[in-house]
Amino acid sequence: MKHKHWMPKPAARLRLGAAALLLLCAATARADGWNYPGWRDDAATRVKALALLQSVNAALLSNPSATRTLQQWCEAHHLAAEPRIRALRDATLRKPADAEIRAQLQVGPDEQVGYRRVQLACGERVLSEADNWYVPSRLTAEMNKLLDTSDTPFGTAVRALNFTRRTESARLLWSPLPAGWETRPLPAAAGQTGLDIPERVLQHRALLYKDGGVPFSLVVETYRRELFAFPLTPSAQP
């Protein structure tokens, strides 16, 4: 006697397919969305988010080493079990220095300009990505070797130069609150939905100097929402 394999009726198959699609969409939304506890889309959270964004921006502007600032931020907000900044270098990407970059670095058209593309991560969280153009002749041989053959963060590799940093521009790529929010009613709470934070929230462009005024590096740093990858509780103060 042959056993017939059970098959759902066409209408049931449609319902099952729709349910599976909804589950897939929900799983994708959870994977791509911002689902850390406490980050609700309400006025209080948006005020805290703006304060946190301004705090990390001010810390980066006041410290010549972005690596050191991110290290301190990583430790203070417990972003990883081992709060250590590591560089993830893309050794395949090349971006030649254009005339504007060479002018800022004060080098001629024939001077060698190195390039490095890295992501700075705390544990598994990528906090920033940076394009860095630098002048190898203004670094030591040991520094150049580290930059060419390892994932050592740039600021760590050149720390012995005791360099200074001049920020050319600092742009907020995201604002949790609209312009003029301090003189208007705050946005109404959006129920239980999570706050939608874009992947990139802040960008700095800066020059690094040694010996009291010799530029040796131009860096464009883009900071990511993983800076805020920690639970936000009512008792937490920005």
PDB file of C-alpha atoms in Angstrom:
ATOM      1  CA  MET A   1       0.000   0.000   0.000  1.00  0.00           C
ATOM      2  CA  LYS A   2       1.399   3.307  -1.052  1.00  0.00           C
ATOM      3  CA  HIS A   3       1.414   6.202   1.409  1.00  0.00           C
ATOM      4  CA  LYS A   4       0.468   9.584   0.067  1.00  0.00           C
ATOM      5  CA  HIS A   5       2.645  12.502   1.101  1.00  0.00           C
ATOM      6  CA  TRP A   6       0.562  15.210   2.747  1.00  0.00           C
ATOM      7  CA  MET A   7       0.563  18.502   0.912  1.00  0.00           C
ATOM      8  CA  PRO A   8      -1.184  21.655   2.123  1.00  0.00           C
ATOM      9  CA  LYS A   9      -3.948  23.035  -0.018  1.00  0.00           C
ATOM     10  CA  PRO A  10      -3.106  26.026  -2.255  1.00  0.00           C
ATOM     11  CA  ALA A  11      -4.645  28.547   0.151  1.00  0.00           C
ATOM     12  CA  ALA A  12      -2.790  27.021   3.079  1.00  0.00           C
ATOM     13  CA  ARG A  13       0.450  27.071   1.118  1.00  0.00           C
ATOM     14  CA  LEU A  14      -0.036  30.779   0.466  1.00  0.00           C
ATOM     15  CA  ARG A  15      -0.603  31.416   4.168  1.00  0.00           C
ATOM     16  CA  LEU A  16       2.477  29.397   5.105  1.00  0.00           C
ATOM     17  CA  GLY A  17       4.554  31.245   2.524  1.00  0.00           C
ATOM     18  CA  ALA A  18       3.376  34.620   3.787  1.00  0.00           C
ATOM     19  CA  ALA A  19       4.130  33.640   7.370  1.00  0.00           C
ATOM     20  CA  ALA A  20       7.628  32.503   6.422  1.00  0.00           C
ATOM     21  CA  LEU A  21       8.204  35.787   4.578  1.00  0.00           C
ATOM     22  CA  LEU A  22       7.093  37.780   7.608  1.00  0.00           C
ATOM     23  CA  LEU A  23       9.431  35.798   9.854  1.00  0.00           C
ATOM     24  CA  LEU A  24      12.296  36.401   7.439  1.00  0.00           C
ATOM     25  CA  CYS A  25      11.582  40.134   7.309  1.00  0.00           C
ATOM     26  CA  ALA A  26      11.397  40.301  11.093  1.00  0.00           C
ATOM     27  CA  ALA A  27      14.695  38.473  11.451  1.00  0.00           C
ATOM     28  CA  THR A  28      16.305  40.813   8.910  1.00  0.00           C
ATOM     29  CA  ALA A  29      14.952  43.864  10.729  1.00  0.00           C
ATOM     30  CA  ARG A  30      16.379  42.584  14.010  1.00  0.00           C
ATOM     31  CA  ALA A  31      19.742  41.949  12.365  1.00  0.00           C
ATOM     32  CA  ASP A  32      19.946  45.341  10.688  1.00  0.00           C
ATOM     33  CA  GLY A  33      18.114  47.502  13.210  1.00  0.00           C
ATOM     34  CA  TRP A  34      19.222  49.124  16.456  1.00  0.00           C
ATOM     35  CA  ASN A  35      17.935  46.871  19.217  1.00  0.00           C
ATOM     36  CA  TYR A  36      20.006  47.711  22.298  1.00  0.00           C
ATOM     37  CA  PRO A  37      17.931  47.991  25.488  1.00  0.00           C
ATOM     38  CA  GLY A  38      16.725  51.460  26.359  1.00  0.00           C
ATOM     39  CA  TRP A  39      17.271  53.061  22.940  1.00  0.00           C
ATOM     40  CA  ARG A  40      13.597  53.878  22.363  1.00  0.00           C
ATOM     41  CA  ASP A  41      12.411  56.498  19.924  1.00  0.00           C
ATOM     42  CA  ASP A  42      11.224  59.064  22.446  1.00  0.00           C
ATOM     43  CA  ALA A  43      12.196  62.606  23.409  1.00  0.00           C
ATOM     44  CA  ALA A  44      14.265  61.664  26.466  1.00  0.00           C
ATOM     45  CA  THR A  45      16.333  59.135  24.517  1.00  0.00           C
ATOM     46  CA  ARG A  46      16.926  61.588  21.693  1.00  0.00           C
ATOM     47  CA  VAL A  47      18.186  64.219  24.139  1.00  0.00           C
ATOM     48  CA  LYS A  48      20.566  61.655  25.665  1.00  0.00           C
ATOM     49  CA  ALA A  49      21.694  60.542  22.206  1.00  0.00           C
ATOM     50  CA  LEU A  50      22.506  64.131  21.240  1.00  0.00           C
ATOM     51  CA  ALA A  51      24.437  64.655  24.483  1.00  0.00           C
ATOM     52  CA  LEU A  52      26.418  61.444  23.896  1.00  0.00           C
ATOM     53  CA  LEU A  53      27.160  62.406  20.308  1.00  0.00           C
ATOM     54  CA  GLN A  54      28.379  65.844  21.377  1.00  0.00           C
ATOM     55  CA  SER A  55      30.433  64.274  24.184  1.00  0.00           C
ATOM     56  CA  VAL A  56      32.336  61.913  21.896  1.00  0.00           C
ATOM     57  CA  ASN A  57      32.791  64.713  19.353  1.00  0.00           C
ATOM     58  CA  ALA A  58      34.272  67.012  22.023  1.00  0.00           C
ATOM     59  CA  ALA A  59      36.556  64.232  23.297  1.00  0.00           C
ATOM     60  CA  LEU A  60      37.873  63.563  19.786  1.00  0.00           C
ATOM     61  CA  LEU A  61      38.454  67.276  19.171  1.00  0.00           C
ATOM     62  CA  SER A  62      40.407  67.695  22.402  1.00  0.00           C
ATOM     63  CA  ASN A  63      42.767  64.725  21.945  1.00  0.00           C
ATOM     64  CA  PRO A  64      45.478  64.453  19.250  1.00  0.00           C
ATOM     65  CA  SER A  65      44.996  60.665  19.059  1.00  0.00           C
ATOM     66  CA  ALA A  66      41.619  59.336  17.930  1.00  0.00           C
ATOM     67  CA  THR A  67      42.842  55.843  18.831  1.00  0.00           C
ATOM     68  CA  ARG A  68      43.389  56.862  22.452  1.00  0.00           C
ATOM     69  CA  THR A  69      40.001  58.594  22.629  1.00  0.00           C
ATOM     70  CA  LEU A  70      38.216  55.526  21.273  1.00  0.00           C
ATOM     71  CA  GLN A  71      40.122  53.345  23.735  1.00  0.00           C
ATOM     72  CA  GLN A  72      38.846  55.460  26.630  1.00  0.00           C
ATOM     73  CA  TRP A  73      35.299  55.484  25.213  1.00  0.00           C
ATOM     74  CA  CYS A  74      35.384  51.713  24.743  1.00  0.00           C
ATOM     75  CA  GLU A  75      36.482  51.185  28.354  1.00  0.00           C
ATOM     76  CA  ALA A  76      34.015  53.687  29.862  1.00  0.00           C
ATOM     77  CA  HIS A  77      31.012  52.174  28.047  1.00  0.00           C
ATOM     78  CA  HIS A  78      32.021  48.499  28.320  1.00  0.00           C
ATOM     79  CA  LEU A  79      31.768  47.858  24.593  1.00  0.00           C
ATOM     80  CA  ALA A  80      33.822  44.663  24.797  1.00  0.00           C
ATOM     81  CA  ALA A  81      35.021  42.130  27.357  1.00  0.00           C
ATOM     82  CA  GLU A  82      38.565  43.205  26.484  1.00  0.00           C
ATOM     83  CA  PRO A  83      38.299  46.962  25.774  1.00  0.00           C
ATOM     84  CA  ARG A  84      41.222  47.292  23.374  1.00  0.00           C
ATOM     85  CA  ILE A  85      41.234  49.167  20.071  1.00  0.00           C
ATOM     86  CA  ARG A  86      42.552  47.204  17.122  1.00  0.00           C
ATOM     87  CA  ALA A  87      42.961  48.280  13.514  1.00  0.00           C
ATOM     88  CA  LEU A  88      41.514  46.228  10.673  1.00  0.00           C
ATOM     89  CA  ARG A  89      43.589  47.254   7.674  1.00  0.00           C
ATOM     90  CA  ASP A  90      42.436  46.923   4.070  1.00  0.00           C
ATOM     91  CA  ALA A  91      45.772  46.326   2.331  1.00  0.00           C
ATOM     92  CA  THR A  92      44.166  46.093  -1.126  1.00  0.00           C
ATOM     93  CA  LEU A  93      42.611  49.569  -1.318  1.00  0.00           C
ATOM     94  CA  ARG A  94      44.596  52.433  -2.882  1.00  0.00           C
ATOM     95  CA  LYS A  95      43.661  56.123  -3.050  1.00  0.00           C
ATOM     96  CA  PRO A  96      46.452  58.253  -4.550  1.00  0.00           C
ATOM     97  CA  ALA A  97      46.933  61.682  -2.988  1.00  0.00           C
ATOM     98  CA  ASP A  98      45.445  64.408  -5.190  1.00  0.00           C
ATOM     99  CA  ALA A  99      46.788  67.945  -5.572  1.00  0.00           C
ATOM    100  CA  GLU A 100      44.754  69.254  -2.633  1.00  0.00           C
ATOM    101  CA  ILE A 101      46.054  66.565  -0.265  1.00  0.00           C
ATOM    102  CA  ARG A 102      49.651  67.158  -1.405  1.00  0.00           C
ATOM    103  CA  ALA A 103      49.244  70.881  -0.815  1.00  0.00           C
ATOM    104  CA  GLN A 104      47.974  70.273   2.714  1.00  0.00           C
ATOM    105  CA  LEU A 105      50.857  67.881   3.418  1.00  0.00           C
ATOM    106  CA  GLN A 106      53.290  70.393   1.878  1.00  0.00           C
ATOM    107  CA  VAL A 107      54.885  67.911  -0.527  1.00  0.00           C
ATOM    108  CA  GLY A 108      55.693  68.172  -4.222  1.00  0.00           C
ATOM    109  CA  PRO A 109      54.247  66.053  -7.047  1.00  0.00           C
ATOM    110  CA  ASP A 110      57.132  63.551  -6.908  1.00  0.00           C
ATOM    111  CA  GLU A 111      57.231  63.013  -3.128  1.00  0.00           C
ATOM    112  CA  GLN A 112      55.975  59.589  -2.012  1.00  0.00           C
ATOM    113  CA  VAL A 113      52.701  59.697  -0.099  1.00  0.00           C
ATOM    114  CA  GLY A 114      51.541  56.554   1.658  1.00  0.00           C
ATOM    115  CA  TYR A 115      47.909  55.546   2.084  1.00  0.00           C
ATOM    116  CA  ARG A 116      46.146  53.432   4.659  1.00  0.00           C
ATOM    117  CA  ARG A 117      42.500  52.423   4.980  1.00  0.00           C
ATOM    118  CA  VAL A 118      41.578  50.994   8.378  1.00  0.00           C
ATOM    119  CA  GLN A 119      38.635  50.311  10.608  1.00  0.00           C
ATOM    120  CA  LEU A 120      39.110  50.796  14.343  1.00  0.00           C
ATOM    121  CA  ALA A 121      37.277  48.164  16.345  1.00  0.00           C
ATOM    122  CA  CYS A 122      36.606  47.519  20.018  1.00  0.00           C
ATOM    123  CA  GLY A 123      36.064  43.786  20.322  1.00  0.00           C
ATOM    124  CA  GLU A 124      33.745  42.924  17.423  1.00  0.00           C
ATOM    125  CA  ARG A 125      32.306  46.438  17.112  1.00  0.00           C
ATOM    126  CA  VAL A 126      33.680  48.726  14.391  1.00  0.00           C
ATOM    127  CA  LEU A 127      33.688  52.244  15.871  1.00  0.00           C
ATOM    128  CA  SER A 128      35.260  54.164  12.985  1.00  0.00           C
ATOM    129  CA  GLU A 129      36.755  53.891   9.527  1.00  0.00           C
ATOM    130  CA  ALA A 130      39.594  56.097   8.346  1.00  0.00           C
ATOM    131  CA  ASP A 131      41.376  57.134   5.161  1.00  0.00           C
ATOM    132  CA  ASN A 132      44.918  58.189   6.019  1.00  0.00           C
ATOM    133  CA  TRP A 133      47.487  59.789   3.710  1.00  0.00           C
ATOM    134  CA  TYR A 134      50.968  60.204   5.211  1.00  0.00           C
ATOM    135  CA  VAL A 135      54.527  61.166   4.236  1.00  0.00           C
ATOM    136  CA  PRO A 136      56.870  58.176   4.847  1.00  0.00           C
ATOM    137  CA  SER A 137      60.019  60.348   4.710  1.00  0.00           C
ATOM    138  CA  ARG A 138      58.801  62.207   7.812  1.00  0.00           C
ATOM    139  CA  LEU A 139      58.457  59.007   9.860  1.00  0.00           C
ATOM    140  CA  THR A 140      61.068  56.641  11.211  1.00  0.00           C
ATOM    141  CA  ALA A 141      61.923  53.362   9.465  1.00  0.00           C
ATOM    142  CA  GLU A 142      60.354  51.431  12.331  1.00  0.00           C
ATOM    143  CA  MET A 143      57.116  53.404  12.045  1.00  0.00           C
ATOM    144  CA  ASN A 144      56.924  52.810   8.299  1.00  0.00           C
ATOM    145  CA  LYS A 145      57.504  49.090   8.804  1.00  0.00           C
ATOM    146  CA  LEU A 146      54.673  48.907  11.339  1.00  0.00           C
ATOM    147  CA  LEU A 147      52.315  50.764   8.990  1.00  0.00           C
ATOM    148  CA  ASP A 148      53.246  48.591   5.998  1.00  0.00           C
ATOM    149  CA  THR A 149      53.221  45.175   7.642  1.00  0.00           C
ATOM    150  CA  SER A 150      50.837  45.266  10.611  1.00  0.00           C
ATOM    151  CA  ASP A 151      47.390  46.324  11.734  1.00  0.00           C
ATOM    152  CA  THR A 152      48.789  48.700  14.362  1.00  0.00           C
ATOM    153  CA  PRO A 153      46.585  51.821  14.617  1.00  0.00           C
ATOM    154  CA  PHE A 154      48.248  54.863  13.026  1.00  0.00           C
ATOM    155  CA  GLY A 155      48.173  56.919  16.219  1.00  0.00           C
ATOM    156  CA  THR A 156      49.853  54.095  18.102  1.00  0.00           C
ATOM    157  CA  ALA A 157      52.528  53.588  15.437  1.00  0.00           C
ATOM    158  CA  VAL A 158      53.590  57.268  15.413  1.00  0.00           C
ATOM    159  CA  ARG A 159      53.075  58.030  19.119  1.00  0.00           C
ATOM    160  CA  ALA A 160      56.806  58.667  19.656  1.00  0.00           C
ATOM    161  CA  LEU A 161      56.545  61.785  17.455  1.00  0.00           C
ATOM    162  CA  ASN A 162      54.535  63.471  20.214  1.00  0.00           C
ATOM    163  CA  PHE A 163      52.418  64.926  17.437  1.00  0.00           C
ATOM    164  CA  THR A 164      49.730  67.576  17.497  1.00  0.00           C
ATOM    165  CA  ARG A 165      46.451  67.516  15.610  1.00  0.00           C
ATOM    166  CA  ARG A 166      44.542  70.281  13.860  1.00  0.00           C
ATOM    167  CA  THR A 167      40.971  69.502  12.891  1.00  0.00           C
ATOM    168  CA  GLU A 168      40.018  70.919   9.501  1.00  0.00           C
ATOM    169  CA  SER A 169      36.332  70.024   9.820  1.00  0.00           C
ATOM    170  CA  ALA A 170      33.984  68.162  12.153  1.00  0.00           C
ATOM    171  CA  ARG A 171      30.542  67.275  10.807  1.00  0.00           C
ATOM    172  CA  LEU A 172      27.615  65.631  12.520  1.00  0.00           C
ATOM    173  CA  LEU A 173      26.218  63.195   9.954  1.00  0.00           C
ATOM    174  CA  TRP A 174      23.176  62.588  12.157  1.00  0.00           C
ATOM    175  CA  SER A 175      21.278  64.740  14.605  1.00  0.00           C
ATOM    176  CA  PRO A 176      18.858  63.029  16.995  1.00  0.00           C
ATOM    177  CA  LEU A 177      16.872  66.278  17.283  1.00  0.00           C
ATOM    178  CA  PRO A 178      15.831  68.827  14.650  1.00  0.00           C
ATOM    179  CA  ALA A 179      17.422  72.258  14.423  1.00  0.00           C
ATOM    180  CA  GLY A 180      15.934  74.663  16.951  1.00  0.00           C
ATOM    181  CA  TRP A 181      14.631  71.855  19.159  1.00  0.00           C
ATOM    182  CA  GLU A 182      15.447  73.805  22.319  1.00  0.00           C
ATOM    183  CA  THR A 183      12.757  76.406  21.524  1.00  0.00           C
ATOM    184  CA  ARG A 184      10.129  73.964  20.253  1.00  0.00           C
ATOM    185  CA  PRO A 185       8.139  71.058  21.703  1.00  0.00           C
ATOM    186  CA  LEU A 186      10.180  67.840  21.659  1.00  0.00           C
ATOM    187  CA  PRO A 187       9.066  65.111  19.226  1.00  0.00           C
ATOM    188  CA  ALA A 188       6.347  62.838  20.527  1.00  0.00           C
ATOM    189  CA  ALA A 189       7.278  59.296  21.544  1.00  0.00           C
ATOM    190  CA  ALA A 190       6.968  56.764  18.741  1.00  0.00           C
ATOM    191  CA  GLY A 191       5.571  53.961  20.873  1.00  0.00           C
ATOM    192  CA  GLN A 192       7.866  51.039  21.590  1.00  0.00           C
ATOM    193  CA  THR A 193       9.927  51.348  18.415  1.00  0.00           C
ATOM    194  CA  GLY A 194      13.699  51.558  18.643  1.00  0.00           C
ATOM    195  CA  LEU A 195      15.565  54.737  17.807  1.00  0.00           C
ATOM    196  CA  ASP A 196      16.722  54.612  14.196  1.00  0.00           C
ATOM    197  CA  ILE A 197      20.435  55.482  14.266  1.00  0.00           C
ATOM    198  CA  PRO A 198      22.187  55.576  10.861  1.00  0.00           C
ATOM    199  CA  GLU A 199      25.399  53.613  10.385  1.00  0.00           C
ATOM    200  CA  ARG A 200      27.577  56.750  10.191  1.00  0.00           C
ATOM    201  CA  VAL A 201      27.064  59.542  12.709  1.00  0.00           C
ATOM    202  CA  LEU A 202      30.146  61.810  12.704  1.00  0.00           C
ATOM    203  CA  GLN A 203      33.070  62.712  10.420  1.00  0.00           C
ATOM    204  CA  HIS A 204      36.375  64.495  11.115  1.00  0.00           C
ATOM    205  CA  ARG A 205      39.065  65.677   8.718  1.00  0.00           C
ATOM    206  CA  ALA A 206      42.367  66.537  10.400  1.00  0.00           C
ATOM    207  CA  LEU A 207      46.073  67.144   9.860  1.00  0.00           C
ATOM    208  CA  LEU A 208      48.776  65.724  12.138  1.00  0.00           C
ATOM    209  CA  TYR A 209      51.940  67.761  12.784  1.00  0.00           C
ATOM    210  CA  LYS A 210      55.362  67.063  14.239  1.00  0.00           C
ATOM    211  CA  ASP A 211      58.307  69.297  15.153  1.00  0.00           C
ATOM    212  CA  GLY A 212      56.087  72.266  15.872  1.00  0.00           C
ATOM    213  CA  GLY A 213      54.504  72.622  12.449  1.00  0.00           C
ATOM    214  CA  VAL A 214      55.530  69.985   9.883  1.00  0.00           C
ATOM    215  CA  PRO A 215      52.467  68.106   8.575  1.00  0.00           C
ATOM    216  CA  PHE A 216      52.970  64.399   8.085  1.00  0.00           C
ATOM    217  CA  SER A 217      49.448  62.964   7.881  1.00  0.00           C
ATOM    218  CA  LEU A 218      45.965  63.841   6.659  1.00  0.00           C
ATOM    219  CA  VAL A 219      43.157  61.699   7.993  1.00  0.00           C
ATOM    220  CA  VAL A 220      39.428  61.519   7.261  1.00  0.00           C
ATOM    221  CA  GLU A 221      37.658  59.622  10.042  1.00  0.00           C
ATOM    222  CA  THR A 222      34.049  58.487   9.893  1.00  0.00           C
ATOM    223  CA  TYR A 223      32.517  57.345  13.179  1.00  0.00           C
ATOM    224  CA  ARG A 224      29.802  54.704  13.347  1.00  0.00           C
ATOM    225  CA  ARG A 225      26.730  54.049  15.476  1.00  0.00           C
ATOM    226  CA  GLU A 226      28.537  51.198  17.259  1.00  0.00           C
ATOM    227  CA  LEU A 227      29.892  53.969  19.511  1.00  0.00           C
ATOM    228  CA  PHE A 228      26.486  53.669  21.208  1.00  0.00           C
ATOM    229  CA  ALA A 229      26.297  49.863  21.347  1.00  0.00           C
ATOM    230  CA  PHE A 230      25.488  49.689  25.049  1.00  0.00           C
ATOM    231  CA  PRO A 231      22.226  49.517  27.036  1.00  0.00           C
ATOM    232  CA  LEU A 232      20.726  52.912  27.821  1.00  0.00           C
ATOM    233  CA  THR A 233      18.890  52.842  31.145  1.00  0.00           C
ATOM    234  CA  PRO A 234      16.843  55.554  32.906  1.00  0.00           C
ATOM    235  CA  SER A 235      19.632  55.975  35.462  1.00  0.00           C
ATOM    236  CA  ALA A 236      22.364  56.364  32.804  1.00  0.00           C
ATOM    237  CA  GLN A 237      23.531  59.932  32.421  1.00  0.00           C
ATOM    238  CA  PRO A 238      24.905  61.135  29.053  1.00  0.00           C
TER     239      PRO A 238
END
